[in-house]
Amino acid sequence: MFGTKKLRTLGGDLGSAIKGFKKAMNEDDDSAKKTTAEEEAPAQKLSHKE
């Protein structure tokens, strides 16, 4: 159905797509952790002012 050249290209493209997807997921997780830490920090400061 496909020649070896097409299969090689398809495999490389698929691998690149998966790698990009994983990178985007990790970046999203890192930004979510950073946002959560920033939101918790002011709340802790307010509770210590009592």
CSV table of C-alpha atoms in Angstrom, one decimal:
chain,number,residue,atom,x,y,z
A,1,MET,CA,0.0,0.0,0.0
A,2,PHE,CA,2.7,2.5,1.0
A,3,GLY,CA,6.4,2.4,0.0
A,4,THR,CA,9.2,2.3,2.5
A,5,LYS,CA,9.9,6.0,1.9
A,6,LYS,CA,6.4,7.0,2.8
A,7,LEU,CA,6.4,4.7,5.9
A,8,ARG,CA,9.6,6.2,7.1
A,9,THR,CA,8.3,9.7,6.7
A,10,LEU,CA,5.0,8.7,8.4
A,11,GLY,CA,6.8,7.2,11.3
A,12,GLY,CA,9.0,10.3,11.8
A,13,ASP,CA,6.0,12.6,11.6
A,14,LEU,CA,4.1,10.5,14.1
A,15,GLY,CA,7.0,10.4,16.5
A,16,SER,CA,7.4,14.2,16.2
A,17,ALA,CA,3.7,14.7,16.9
A,18,ILE,CA,3.8,12.6,20.0
A,19,LYS,CA,7.0,14.3,21.3
A,20,GLY,CA,5.3,17.7,20.8
A,21,PHE,CA,2.2,16.6,22.5
A,22,LYS,CA,4.1,15.3,25.6
A,23,LYS,CA,6.1,18.6,25.7
A,24,ALA,CA,2.9,20.6,25.6
A,25,MET,CA,1.4,18.5,28.4
A,26,ASN,CA,4.5,19.0,30.6
A,27,GLU,CA,4.5,22.7,30.0
A,28,ASP,CA,0.8,22.9,31.0
A,29,ASP,CA,1.5,20.9,34.2
A,30,ASP,CA,4.4,23.2,35.1
A,31,SER,CA,2.3,26.4,34.6
A,32,ALA,CA,-0.6,24.9,36.6
A,33,LYS,CA,1.8,24.1,39.5
A,34,LYS,CA,3.3,27.6,39.3
A,35,THR,CA,-0.2,29.2,39.3
A,36,THR,CA,-1.3,27.1,42.3
A,37,ALA,CA,1.8,28.0,44.3
A,38,GLU,CA,1.3,31.7,43.6
A,39,GLU,CA,-2.3,31.5,44.7
A,40,GLU,CA,-1.5,29.8,47.9
A,41,ALA,CA,1.3,32.2,48.9
A,42,PRO,CA,-0.8,35.3,49.6
A,43,ALA,CA,-3.4,33.2,51.5
A,44,GLN,CA,-0.6,32.0,53.9
A,45,LYS,CA,0.6,35.6,54.5
A,46,LEU,CA,-2.9,36.7,55.4
A,47,SER,CA,-3.4,33.9,57.9
A,48,HIS,CA,-0.2,34.9,59.7
A,49,LYS,CA,-1.3,38.5,60.3
A,50,GLU,CA,-3.9,37.6,62.9
